[in-house]
Coordinates of C-alpha atoms and ligand atoms in Angstrom, one line a residue:
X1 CA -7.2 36.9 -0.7
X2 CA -6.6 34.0 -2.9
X3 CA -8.6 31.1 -4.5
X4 CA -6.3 27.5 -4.2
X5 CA -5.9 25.3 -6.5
X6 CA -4.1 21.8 -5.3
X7 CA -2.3 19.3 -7.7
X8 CA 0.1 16.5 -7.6
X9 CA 3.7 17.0 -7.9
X10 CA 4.9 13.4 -8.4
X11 CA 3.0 10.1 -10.1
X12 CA -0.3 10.8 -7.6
X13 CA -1.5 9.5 -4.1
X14 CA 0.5 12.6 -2.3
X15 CA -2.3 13.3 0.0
X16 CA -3.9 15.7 -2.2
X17 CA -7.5 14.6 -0.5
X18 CA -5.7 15.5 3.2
X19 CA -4.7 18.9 1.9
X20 CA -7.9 19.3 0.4
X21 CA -9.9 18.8 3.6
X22 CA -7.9 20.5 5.4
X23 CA -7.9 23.4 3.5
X24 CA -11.6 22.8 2.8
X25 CA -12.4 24.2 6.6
X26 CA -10.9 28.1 4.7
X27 CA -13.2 27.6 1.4
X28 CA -16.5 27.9 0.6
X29 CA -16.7 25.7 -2.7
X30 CA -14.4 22.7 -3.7
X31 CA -14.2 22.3 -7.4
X32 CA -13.1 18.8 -9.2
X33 CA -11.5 20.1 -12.6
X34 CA -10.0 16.7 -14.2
X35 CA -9.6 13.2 -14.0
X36 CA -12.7 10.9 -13.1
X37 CA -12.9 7.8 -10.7
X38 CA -9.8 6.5 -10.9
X39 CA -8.7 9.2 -8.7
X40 CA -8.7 8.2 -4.7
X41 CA -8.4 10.4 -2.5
X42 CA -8.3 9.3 1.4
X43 CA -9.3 11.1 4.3
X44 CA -8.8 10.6 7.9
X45 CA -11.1 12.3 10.5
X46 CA -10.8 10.6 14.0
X47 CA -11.8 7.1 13.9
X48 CA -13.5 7.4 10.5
X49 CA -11.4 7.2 6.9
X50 CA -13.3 8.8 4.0
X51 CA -12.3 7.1 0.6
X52 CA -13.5 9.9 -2.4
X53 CA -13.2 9.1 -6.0
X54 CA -15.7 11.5 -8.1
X55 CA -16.6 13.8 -5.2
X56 CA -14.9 16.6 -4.4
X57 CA -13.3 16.0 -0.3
X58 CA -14.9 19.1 0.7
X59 CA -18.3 17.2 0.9
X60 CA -16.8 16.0 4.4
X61 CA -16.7 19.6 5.6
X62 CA -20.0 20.7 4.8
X63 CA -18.6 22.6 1.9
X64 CA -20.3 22.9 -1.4
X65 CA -18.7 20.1 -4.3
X66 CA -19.0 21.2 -8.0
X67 CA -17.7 18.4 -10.6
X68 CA -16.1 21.0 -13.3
X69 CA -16.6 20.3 -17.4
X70 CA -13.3 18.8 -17.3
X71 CA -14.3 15.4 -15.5
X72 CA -15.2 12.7 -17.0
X73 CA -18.0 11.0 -15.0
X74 CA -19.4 7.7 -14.9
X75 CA -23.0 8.0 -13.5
X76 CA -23.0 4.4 -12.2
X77 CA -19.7 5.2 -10.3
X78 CA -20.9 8.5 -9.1
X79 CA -24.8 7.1 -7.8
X80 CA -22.5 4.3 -5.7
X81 CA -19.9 6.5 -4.3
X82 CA -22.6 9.0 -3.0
X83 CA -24.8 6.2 -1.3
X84 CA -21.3 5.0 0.1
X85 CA -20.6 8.3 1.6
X86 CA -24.6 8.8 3.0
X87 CA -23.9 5.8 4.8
X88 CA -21.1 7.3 6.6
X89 CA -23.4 10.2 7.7
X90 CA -22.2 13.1 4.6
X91 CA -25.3 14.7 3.5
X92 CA -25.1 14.8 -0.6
X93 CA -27.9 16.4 -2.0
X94 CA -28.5 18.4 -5.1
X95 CA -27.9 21.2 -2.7
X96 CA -24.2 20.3 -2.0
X97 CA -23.1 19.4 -4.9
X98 CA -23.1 20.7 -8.6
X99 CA -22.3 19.0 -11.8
X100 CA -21.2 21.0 -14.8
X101 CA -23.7 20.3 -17.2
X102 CA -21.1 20.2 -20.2
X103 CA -19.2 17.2 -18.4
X104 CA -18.4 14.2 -20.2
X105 CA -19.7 10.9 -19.6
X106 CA -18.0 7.9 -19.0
X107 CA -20.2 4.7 -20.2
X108 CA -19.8 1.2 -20.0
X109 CA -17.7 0.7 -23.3
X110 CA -15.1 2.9 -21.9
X111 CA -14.1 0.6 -19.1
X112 CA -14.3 -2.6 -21.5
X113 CA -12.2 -0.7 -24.1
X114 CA -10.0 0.1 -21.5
X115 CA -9.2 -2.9 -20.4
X116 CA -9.3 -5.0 -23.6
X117 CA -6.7 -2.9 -24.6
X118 CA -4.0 -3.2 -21.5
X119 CA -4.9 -7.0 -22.3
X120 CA -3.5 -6.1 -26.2
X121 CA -0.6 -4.3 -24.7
X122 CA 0.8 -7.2 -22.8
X123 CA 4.1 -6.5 -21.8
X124 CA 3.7 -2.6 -22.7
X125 CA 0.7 -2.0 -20.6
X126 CA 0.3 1.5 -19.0
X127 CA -1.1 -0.1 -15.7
X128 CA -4.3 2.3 -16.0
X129 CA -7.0 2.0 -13.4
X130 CA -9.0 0.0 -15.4
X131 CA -12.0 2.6 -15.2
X132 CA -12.1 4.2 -19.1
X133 CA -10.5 7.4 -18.3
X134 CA -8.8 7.3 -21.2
X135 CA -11.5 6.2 -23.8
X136 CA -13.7 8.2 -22.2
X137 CA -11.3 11.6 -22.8
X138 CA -10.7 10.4 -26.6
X139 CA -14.3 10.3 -27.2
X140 CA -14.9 14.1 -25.7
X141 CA -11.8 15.0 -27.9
X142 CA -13.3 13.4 -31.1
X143 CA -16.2 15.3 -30.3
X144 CA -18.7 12.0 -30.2
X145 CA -18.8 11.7 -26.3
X146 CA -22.3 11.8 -24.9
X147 CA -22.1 14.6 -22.1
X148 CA -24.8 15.6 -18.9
X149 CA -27.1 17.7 -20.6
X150 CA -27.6 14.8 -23.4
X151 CA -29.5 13.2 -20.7
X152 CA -32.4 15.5 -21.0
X153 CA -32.4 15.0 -24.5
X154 CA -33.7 11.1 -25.5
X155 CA -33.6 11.8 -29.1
X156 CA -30.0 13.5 -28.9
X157 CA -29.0 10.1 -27.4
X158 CA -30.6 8.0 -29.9
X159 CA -28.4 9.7 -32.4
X160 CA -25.3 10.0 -30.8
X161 CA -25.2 6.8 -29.5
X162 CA -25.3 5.6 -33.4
X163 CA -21.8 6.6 -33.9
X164 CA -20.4 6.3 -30.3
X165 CA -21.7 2.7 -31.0
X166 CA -20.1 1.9 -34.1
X167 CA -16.8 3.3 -33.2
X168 CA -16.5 1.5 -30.4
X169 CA -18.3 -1.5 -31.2
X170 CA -16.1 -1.8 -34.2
X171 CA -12.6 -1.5 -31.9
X172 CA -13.7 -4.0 -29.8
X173 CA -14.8 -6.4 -32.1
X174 CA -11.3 -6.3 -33.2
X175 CA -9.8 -7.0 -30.1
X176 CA -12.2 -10.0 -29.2
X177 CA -14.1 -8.1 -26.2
X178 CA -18.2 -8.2 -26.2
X179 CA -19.9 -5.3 -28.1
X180 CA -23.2 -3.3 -26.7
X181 CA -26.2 -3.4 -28.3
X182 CA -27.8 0.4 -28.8
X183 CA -30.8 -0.8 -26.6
X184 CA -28.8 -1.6 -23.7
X185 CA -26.8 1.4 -23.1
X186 CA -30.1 3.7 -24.0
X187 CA -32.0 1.4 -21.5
X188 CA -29.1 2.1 -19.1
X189 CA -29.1 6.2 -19.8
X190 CA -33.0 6.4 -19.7
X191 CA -32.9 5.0 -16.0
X192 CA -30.2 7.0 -14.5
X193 CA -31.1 10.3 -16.3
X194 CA -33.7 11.1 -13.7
X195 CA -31.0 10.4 -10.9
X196 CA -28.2 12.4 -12.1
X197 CA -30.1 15.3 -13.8
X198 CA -30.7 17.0 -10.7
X199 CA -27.3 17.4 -10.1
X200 CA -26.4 19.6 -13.0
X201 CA -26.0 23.2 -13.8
X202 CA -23.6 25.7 -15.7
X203 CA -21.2 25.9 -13.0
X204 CA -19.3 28.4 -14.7
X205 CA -22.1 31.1 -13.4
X206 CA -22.3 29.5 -9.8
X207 CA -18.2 30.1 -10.2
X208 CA -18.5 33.3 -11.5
X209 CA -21.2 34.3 -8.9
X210 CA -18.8 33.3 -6.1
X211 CA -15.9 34.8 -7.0
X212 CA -17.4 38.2 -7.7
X213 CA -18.9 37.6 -4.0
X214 CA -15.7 36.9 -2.6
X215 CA -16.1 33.9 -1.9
X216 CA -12.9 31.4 -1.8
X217 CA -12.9 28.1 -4.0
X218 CA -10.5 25.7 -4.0
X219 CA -9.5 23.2 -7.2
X220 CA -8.6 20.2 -6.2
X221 CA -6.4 18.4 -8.2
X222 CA -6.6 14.5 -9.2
X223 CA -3.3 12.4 -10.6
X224 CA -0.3 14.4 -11.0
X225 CA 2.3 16.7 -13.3
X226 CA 4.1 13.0 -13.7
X227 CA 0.9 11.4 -15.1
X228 CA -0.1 14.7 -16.7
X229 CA -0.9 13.8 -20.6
X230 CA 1.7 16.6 -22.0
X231 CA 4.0 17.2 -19.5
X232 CA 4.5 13.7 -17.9
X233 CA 6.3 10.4 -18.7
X234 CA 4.4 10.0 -21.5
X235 CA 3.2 7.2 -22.8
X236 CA 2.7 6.0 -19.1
X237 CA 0.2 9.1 -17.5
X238 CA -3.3 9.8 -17.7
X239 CA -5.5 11.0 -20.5
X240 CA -6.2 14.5 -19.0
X241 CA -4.1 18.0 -18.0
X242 CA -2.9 17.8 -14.3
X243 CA -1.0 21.3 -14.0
X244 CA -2.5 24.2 -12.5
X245 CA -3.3 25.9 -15.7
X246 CA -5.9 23.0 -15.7
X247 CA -7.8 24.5 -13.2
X248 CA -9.2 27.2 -15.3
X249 CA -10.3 25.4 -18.1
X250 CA -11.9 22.5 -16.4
X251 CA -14.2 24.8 -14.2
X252 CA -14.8 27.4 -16.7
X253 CA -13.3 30.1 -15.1
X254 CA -10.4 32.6 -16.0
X255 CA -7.1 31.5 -15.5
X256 CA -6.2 34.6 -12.9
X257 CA -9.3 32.9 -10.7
X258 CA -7.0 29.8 -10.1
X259 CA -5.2 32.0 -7.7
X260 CA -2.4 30.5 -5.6
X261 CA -0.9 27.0 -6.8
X262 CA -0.1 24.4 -4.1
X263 CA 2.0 21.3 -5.1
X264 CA 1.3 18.2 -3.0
X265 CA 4.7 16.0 -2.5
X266 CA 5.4 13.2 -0.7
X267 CA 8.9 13.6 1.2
X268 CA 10.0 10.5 -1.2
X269 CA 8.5 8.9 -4.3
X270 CA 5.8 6.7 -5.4
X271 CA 4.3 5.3 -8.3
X272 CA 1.4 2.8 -8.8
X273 CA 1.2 1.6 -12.7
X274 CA 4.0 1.3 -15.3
X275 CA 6.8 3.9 -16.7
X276 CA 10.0 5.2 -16.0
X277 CA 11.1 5.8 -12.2
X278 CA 14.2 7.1 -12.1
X279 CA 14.5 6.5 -7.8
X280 CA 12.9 3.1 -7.5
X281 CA 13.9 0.9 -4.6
X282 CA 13.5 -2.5 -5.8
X283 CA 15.1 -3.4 -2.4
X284 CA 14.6 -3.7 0.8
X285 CA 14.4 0.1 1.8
X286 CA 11.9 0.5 -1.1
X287 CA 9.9 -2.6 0.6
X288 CA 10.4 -0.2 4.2
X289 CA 8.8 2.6 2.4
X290 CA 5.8 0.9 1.3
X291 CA 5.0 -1.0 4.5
X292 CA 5.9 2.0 6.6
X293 CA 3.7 4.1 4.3
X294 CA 1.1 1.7 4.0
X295 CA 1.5 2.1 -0.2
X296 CA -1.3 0.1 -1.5
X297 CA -3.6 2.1 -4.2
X298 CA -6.5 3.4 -2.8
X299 CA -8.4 2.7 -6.1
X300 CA -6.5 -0.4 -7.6
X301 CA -5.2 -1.9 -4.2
X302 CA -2.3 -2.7 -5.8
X303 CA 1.2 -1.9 -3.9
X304 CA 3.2 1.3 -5.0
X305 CA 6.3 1.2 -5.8
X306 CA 8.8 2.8 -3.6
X307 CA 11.8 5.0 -3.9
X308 CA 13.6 8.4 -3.1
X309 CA 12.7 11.9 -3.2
X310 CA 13.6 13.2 -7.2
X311 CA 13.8 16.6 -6.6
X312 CA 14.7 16.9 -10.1
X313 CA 11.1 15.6 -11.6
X314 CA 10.1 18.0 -8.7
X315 CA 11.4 20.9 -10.0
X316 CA 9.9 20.3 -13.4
X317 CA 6.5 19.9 -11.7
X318 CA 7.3 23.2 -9.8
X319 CA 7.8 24.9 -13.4
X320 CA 5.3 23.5 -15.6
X321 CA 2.7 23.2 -13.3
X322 CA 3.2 26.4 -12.1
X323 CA 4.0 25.5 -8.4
X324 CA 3.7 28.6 -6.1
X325 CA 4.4 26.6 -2.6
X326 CA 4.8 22.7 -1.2
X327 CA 3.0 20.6 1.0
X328 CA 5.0 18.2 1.6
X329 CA 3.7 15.0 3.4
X330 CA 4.9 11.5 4.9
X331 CA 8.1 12.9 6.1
X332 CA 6.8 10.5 9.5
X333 CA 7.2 7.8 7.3
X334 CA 10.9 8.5 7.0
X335 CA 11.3 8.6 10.6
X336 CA 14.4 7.0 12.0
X337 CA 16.1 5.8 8.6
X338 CA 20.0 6.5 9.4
X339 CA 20.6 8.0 6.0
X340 CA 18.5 9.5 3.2
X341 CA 18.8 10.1 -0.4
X342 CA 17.6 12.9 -2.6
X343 CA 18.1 13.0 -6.8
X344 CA 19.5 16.4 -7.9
X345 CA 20.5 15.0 -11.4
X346 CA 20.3 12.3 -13.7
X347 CA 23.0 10.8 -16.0
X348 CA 21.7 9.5 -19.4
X349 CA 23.7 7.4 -21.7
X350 CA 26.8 9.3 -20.6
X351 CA 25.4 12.9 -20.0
X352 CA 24.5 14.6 -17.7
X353 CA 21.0 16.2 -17.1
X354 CA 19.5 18.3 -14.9
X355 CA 15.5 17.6 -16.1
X356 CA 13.8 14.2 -17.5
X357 CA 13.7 14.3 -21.4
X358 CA 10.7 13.8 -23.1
X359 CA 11.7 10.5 -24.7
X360 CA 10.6 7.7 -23.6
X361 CA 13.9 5.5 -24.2
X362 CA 16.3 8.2 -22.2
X363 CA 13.6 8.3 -19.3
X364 CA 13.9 4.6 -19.0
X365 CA 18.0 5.0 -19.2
X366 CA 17.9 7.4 -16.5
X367 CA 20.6 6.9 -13.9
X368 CA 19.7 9.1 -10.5
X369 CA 22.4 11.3 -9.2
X370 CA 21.9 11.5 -5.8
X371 CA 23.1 13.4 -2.4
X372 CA 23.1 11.9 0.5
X373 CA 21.3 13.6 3.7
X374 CA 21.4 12.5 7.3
X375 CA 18.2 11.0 8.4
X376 CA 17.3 11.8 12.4
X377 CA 16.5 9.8 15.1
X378 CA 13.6 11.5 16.9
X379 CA 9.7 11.2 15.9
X380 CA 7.7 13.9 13.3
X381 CA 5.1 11.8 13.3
X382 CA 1.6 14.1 14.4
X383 CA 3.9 16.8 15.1
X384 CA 1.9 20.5 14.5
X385 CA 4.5 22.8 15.1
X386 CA 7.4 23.3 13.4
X387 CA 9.2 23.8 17.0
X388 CA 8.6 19.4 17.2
X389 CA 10.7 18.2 14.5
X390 CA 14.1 17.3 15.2
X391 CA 17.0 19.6 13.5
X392 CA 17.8 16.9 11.1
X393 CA 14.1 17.1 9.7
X394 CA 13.9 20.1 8.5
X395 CA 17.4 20.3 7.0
X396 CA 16.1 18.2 5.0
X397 CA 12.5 20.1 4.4
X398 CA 15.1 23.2 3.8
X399 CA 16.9 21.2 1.1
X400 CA 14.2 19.8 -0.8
X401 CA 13.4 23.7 -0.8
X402 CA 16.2 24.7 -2.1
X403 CA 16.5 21.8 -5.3
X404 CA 12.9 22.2 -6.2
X405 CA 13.0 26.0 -6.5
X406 CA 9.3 26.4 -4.3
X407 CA 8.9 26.9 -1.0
X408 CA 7.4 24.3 1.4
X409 CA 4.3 26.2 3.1
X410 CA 2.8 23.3 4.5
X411 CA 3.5 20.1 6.3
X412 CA 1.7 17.0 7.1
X413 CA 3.0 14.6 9.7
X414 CA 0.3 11.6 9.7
X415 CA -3.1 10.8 7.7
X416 CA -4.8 12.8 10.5
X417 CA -6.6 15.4 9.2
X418 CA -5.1 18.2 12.2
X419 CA -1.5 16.3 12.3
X420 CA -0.3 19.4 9.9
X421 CA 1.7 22.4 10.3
X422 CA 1.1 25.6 8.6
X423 CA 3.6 27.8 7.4
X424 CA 1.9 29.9 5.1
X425 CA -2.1 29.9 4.6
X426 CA -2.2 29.8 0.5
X427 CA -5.2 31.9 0.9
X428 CA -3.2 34.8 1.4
X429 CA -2.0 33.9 -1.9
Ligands
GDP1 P1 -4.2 11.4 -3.0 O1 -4.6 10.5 -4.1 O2 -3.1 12.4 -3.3 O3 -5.3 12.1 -2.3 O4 -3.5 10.5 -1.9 P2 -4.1 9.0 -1.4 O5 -5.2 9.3 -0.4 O6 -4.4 8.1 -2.5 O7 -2.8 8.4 -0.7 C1 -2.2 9.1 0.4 C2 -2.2 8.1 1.6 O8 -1.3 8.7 2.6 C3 -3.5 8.1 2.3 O9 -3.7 6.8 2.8 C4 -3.5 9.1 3.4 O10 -4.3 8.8 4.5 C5 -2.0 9.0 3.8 N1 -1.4 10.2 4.3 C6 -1.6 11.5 3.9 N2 -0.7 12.3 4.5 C7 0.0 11.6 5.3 C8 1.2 11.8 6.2 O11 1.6 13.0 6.3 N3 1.7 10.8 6.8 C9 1.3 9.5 6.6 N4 1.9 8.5 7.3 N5 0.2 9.2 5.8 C10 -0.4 10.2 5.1
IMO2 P1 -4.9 10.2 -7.4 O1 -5.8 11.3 -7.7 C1 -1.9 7.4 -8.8 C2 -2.2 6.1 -13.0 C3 -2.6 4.7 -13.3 C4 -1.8 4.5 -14.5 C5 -2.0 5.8 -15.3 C6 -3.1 5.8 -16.3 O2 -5.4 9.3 -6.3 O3 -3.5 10.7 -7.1 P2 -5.7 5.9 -16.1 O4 -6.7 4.9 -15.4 O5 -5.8 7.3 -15.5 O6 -5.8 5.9 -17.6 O7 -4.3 5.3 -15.7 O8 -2.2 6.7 -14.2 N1 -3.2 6.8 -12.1 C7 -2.9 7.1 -10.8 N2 -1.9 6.9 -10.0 N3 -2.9 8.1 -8.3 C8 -4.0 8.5 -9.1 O9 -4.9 9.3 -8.8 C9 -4.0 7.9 -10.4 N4 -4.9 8.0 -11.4 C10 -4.4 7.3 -12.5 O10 -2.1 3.8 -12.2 O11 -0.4 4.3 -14.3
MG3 MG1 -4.9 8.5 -4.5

């Protein structure tokens, strides 16, 4: 028996919260490990659709949530989302979920920093979420952030909010956005101490304590290896780790915990802010894909952008986010296109190249290389047995398998949670 850990294999929005719920009905704890709210993760269950930004998707099972160390939280954000989800009947309670106690926090200067700085960026803007992921991270890495267990501590935020202040007050000063006065934010962290307080733990010994009991926990992964801060298209990603290796760190357990790796992919690509895209459709089938997929941000509510399956930024997701199986999703949405395309290589200024470069002006060159499939003319969509697609569907499952170098061990087929098939339970490891 495995624990799972679930990422994002492209630029994010796979349907990493449908995997996660419905592998959440095998597990007995669902761990957050990075990102923060800009994360959104949807989940369809009958005729209700569950919209999770902070909190892990196995809440909607019943399952216990832990927010791991390597989440940035904003407690406003948090408080909001969990009234949202009471009012569609989810019981979150101190009880069900778990906050790491060494989290960081995200505070209002993040967000305005945030944006003031896209604003300063103009042209160059990284299309971020808006939400001060990124401050948020730089803060906890110059080792001012204020975390959870400052809370408790009024005098330890009197103090640290002295230089949090001045660095931040300074920067945006500079770029002509308001400043905070000391008063306000401790006014604001004095009142929502007593509501998020209750909440937090180490987690690492409620971790430690379930896996010595056997229990299974499953890491679920926000953003993806695309947008991951190292190993993505750098300068346009998140401010946080994405790959599996992430797991471990951000839940404070040891890396052999993580278990078994499952890659979320959608059977073509997507992207929602800025950066390179090698297989953009800035045409009409790109504008098919997005209507068919219904590609608007959960979070931002801005449209994706659209285009084919890379299965060479695949592969490198499969390698350096140490991939051990696919779940590939939204192959429905390609239902009935005559012909299909899939990137095996790119050619750069001349060359040819089998992986994306790390620099930013040959990513931006990159030409696809592509092979063309033929598409099929029955339906996958809600199919739940491999014995319902039609032939020409999984040739082309079998040759995404084959260029990314992972196997596909799941399938979904629609945003309904039980419209997916099975291959091999990741459990088993
Ligand atoms: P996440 O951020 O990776 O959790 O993905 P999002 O929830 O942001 O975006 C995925 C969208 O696709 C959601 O609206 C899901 O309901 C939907 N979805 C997930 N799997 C499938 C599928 O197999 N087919 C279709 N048509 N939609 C899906
Ligand atoms: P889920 O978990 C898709 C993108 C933003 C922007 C870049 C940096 O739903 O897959 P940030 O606010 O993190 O500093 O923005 O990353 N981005 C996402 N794109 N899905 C997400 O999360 C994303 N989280 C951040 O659009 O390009
Ligand atoms: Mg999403």
């Amino acid at each position: 028996m495995a624990n799972v850990a679930v990422i994002g294999a492209q630029w994010g929005d796979e349907g990493k919260g449908k995997v996660v719920d419905w592998l959440a009905s095998r597990a007995d704890i669902v761990v957050r490990f990075q990102g923060g709210h800009n994360a959104g993760h949807t989940l369809v269950v009958g005729n209700e659709t569950y919209k999770l930004s902070l909190l892990p998707s196995g809440l909607v099972r019943g399952k216990i949530g832990i927010i791991g160390n390597g989440v940035v939280v904003d407690p406003e954000a948090l408080l909001s989302e969990i009234e949202r989800v009471r009012g569609q009947g989810i019981d979150v309670t101190p009880a069900s979920l778990r906050i790491a106690e060494n989290a960081t926090l995200i505070l209002p200067m993040h967000p305005a920093l945030d944006r003031a700085r896209e604003v300063a960026r103009g042209e160059r803007r990284i299309g971020t979420t808006g939400r001060g992921i990124g401050p948020a991270y730089e803060d906890k890495a110059a080792r001012r952030a204020i975390r959870v267990a400052d809370l408790a501590e009024p005098q330890t935020l009197a103090d640290k909010l002295d230089e949090l202040l001045l660095h931040h007050n300074t920067l945006l000063q500079g770029l002509g956005a308001t400043v905070f006065s000391k008063e306000a934010v401790l006014g604001l962290l004095t009142r929502l101490a007593p509501q998020i307080l209750p909440f937090a733990e180490p987690v690492w010994e409620r971790l430690d304590e379930a896996r010595r009991a056997g229990r299974r926990i499953l890491f679920e992964g926000a953003q993806a290896v695309m947008l991951d801060v190292d190993h993505g298209t750098y300068p346009f990603v998140t401010s946080s780790n994405t790959v599996g290796a992430t797991a471990a760190a951000g839940a404070g357990i040891g890396p052999a915990a993580v278990g078994f790796v499952l890659g979320i992919a959608k059977a073509y690509s997507t992207r929602v802010g800025a950066g390179p895209f090698p297989t953009e459709l800035p045409d009409a089938t790109g504008q098919l894909l997005g209507d068919r997929g219904n590609e608007f941000g959960t979070v931002t509510g801005r449209r994706r952008r659209c285009g084919w399956f890379d299965a060479v930024l695949v592969r490198q997701a499969v390698k350096v986010g140490g991939i051990n199986g696919l779940a590939l999703t939204k192959l429905d949405v390609l239902d009935g296109l005559p012909e299909l395309k899939i990137c095996t290589g790119y050619r750069i200024r001349g060359a040819h190249y089998r992986h994306l470069p790390a620099a930013p002006g040959a990513q931006a060159a990159a030409e696809p290389e592509y092979e063309v499939v033929e598409g099929w003319t029955g339906s996958t969509r809600g199919a739940r047995s491999w014995a319902q697609l039609p032939a020409q569907a999984v040739k082309y499952v079998r040759r995404i398998e084959e260029l990314v170098e992972a196997p596909v061990t799941l399938l979904s087929t629609s945003p309904e949670r039980d419209d997916t098939i099975l291959m091999r339970d990741p459990f088993e490891g």
